[in-house]
mmCIF file of C-alpha atoms in Angstrom:
data_model
loop_
_atom_site.group_PDB
_atom_site.id
_atom_site.type_symbol
_atom_site.label_atom_id
_atom_site.label_comp_id
_atom_site.label_asym_id
_atom_site.label_seq_id
_atom_site.Cartn_x
_atom_site.Cartn_y
_atom_site.Cartn_z
ATOM 1 C CA UNK A 1 105.348 115.154 161.596
ATOM 2 C CA UNK A 2 108.010 112.690 160.609
ATOM 3 C CA UNK A 3 111.715 112.908 161.500
ATOM 4 C CA UNK A 4 111.698 116.385 163.051
ATOM 5 C CA UNK A 5 114.860 116.447 165.147
ATOM 6 C CA UNK A 6 116.005 118.440 168.148
ATOM 7 C CA UNK A 7 115.819 122.228 167.580
ATOM 8 C CA UNK A 8 113.890 121.714 164.353
ATOM 9 C CA UNK A 9 110.283 122.697 163.796
ATOM 10 C CA UNK A 10 107.373 122.064 161.528
ATOM 11 C CA UNK A 11 103.865 123.457 161.150
ATOM 12 C CA UNK A 12 100.526 122.062 160.086
ATOM 13 C CA UNK A 13 96.881 123.047 160.134
ATOM 14 C CA UNK A 14 94.468 120.729 161.933
ATOM 15 C CA UNK A 15 90.704 120.747 162.259
ATOM 16 C CA UNK A 16 89.296 121.956 165.572
ATOM 17 C CA UNK A 17 88.875 119.104 168.042
ATOM 18 C CA UNK A 18 90.666 117.023 170.646
ATOM 19 C CA UNK A 19 93.843 115.139 169.833
ATOM 20 C CA UNK A 20 96.198 112.844 171.707
ATOM 21 C CA UNK A 21 99.770 113.213 170.474
ATOM 22 C CA UNK A 22 102.753 110.870 170.624
ATOM 23 C CA UNK A 23 106.428 111.767 170.246
ATOM 24 C CA UNK A 24 109.028 109.274 169.089
ATOM 25 C CA UNK A 25 112.803 109.401 169.050
ATOM 26 C CA UNK A 26 113.789 110.820 165.657
ATOM 27 C CA UNK A 27 114.114 108.131 163.006
ATOM 28 C CA UNK A 28 112.935 105.311 165.308
ATOM 29 C CA UNK A 29 109.776 103.759 166.719
ATOM 30 C CA UNK A 30 110.962 104.429 170.309
ATOM 31 C CA UNK A 31 108.090 106.212 172.080
ATOM 32 C CA UNK A 32 109.302 109.189 174.147
ATOM 33 C CA UNK A 33 106.002 110.592 175.444
ATOM 34 C CA UNK A 34 102.280 110.871 174.815
ATOM 35 C CA UNK A 35 99.830 113.590 175.770
ATOM 36 C CA UNK A 36 96.348 113.409 177.129
ATOM 37 C CA UNK A 37 93.676 114.970 174.948
ATOM 38 C CA UNK A 38 94.643 118.454 173.766
ATOM 39 C CA UNK A 39 91.751 120.551 172.479
ATOM 40 C CA UNK A 40 92.400 122.854 169.549
ATOM 41 C CA UNK A 41 89.863 125.592 168.813
ATOM 42 C CA UNK A 42 88.978 126.892 165.365
ATOM 43 C CA UNK A 43 90.941 130.013 164.335
ATOM 44 C CA UNK A 44 93.543 129.689 167.108
ATOM 45 C CA UNK A 45 97.318 129.278 166.750
ATOM 46 C CA UNK A 46 99.203 126.973 169.095
ATOM 47 C CA UNK A 47 102.821 126.150 169.788
ATOM 48 C CA UNK A 48 103.691 122.734 171.201
ATOM 49 C CA UNK A 49 107.128 121.735 172.367
ATOM 50 C CA UNK A 50 108.744 118.844 174.160
ATOM 51 C CA UNK A 51 111.153 119.398 177.047
ATOM 52 C CA UNK A 52 113.177 117.215 179.421
ATOM 53 C CA UNK A 53 111.573 116.839 182.842
ATOM 54 C CA UNK A 54 113.536 116.934 186.081
ATOM 55 C CA UNK A 55 114.184 113.363 187.154
ATOM 56 C CA UNK A 56 113.802 111.991 183.619
ATOM 57 C CA UNK A 57 111.124 111.748 180.999
ATOM 58 C CA UNK A 58 109.807 114.213 178.488
ATOM 59 C CA UNK A 59 106.936 116.647 178.925
ATOM 60 C CA UNK A 60 104.893 118.532 176.346
ATOM 61 C CA UNK A 61 103.794 122.154 176.742
ATOM 62 C CA UNK A 62 101.016 123.840 174.783
ATOM 63 C CA UNK A 63 101.032 127.606 174.292
ATOM 64 C CA UNK A 64 98.056 129.418 172.794
ATOM 65 C CA UNK A 65 99.522 132.169 170.592
ATOM 66 C CA UNK A 66 96.230 133.800 169.576
#
């Protein structure tokens, strides 16, 4: 996704497999966080969101919706 700001969302379909994701400050090349490999299974729906961590930094959570 490109230029998805705070409290905005976007969706996309991806092929099953493992992905490493990076998040950047909106409109810049400033890296905020990266994930380890996240495995997506065929036919599943996931929600990912970034959140501020206590003490600084940004974390990413993955929720399997179905």
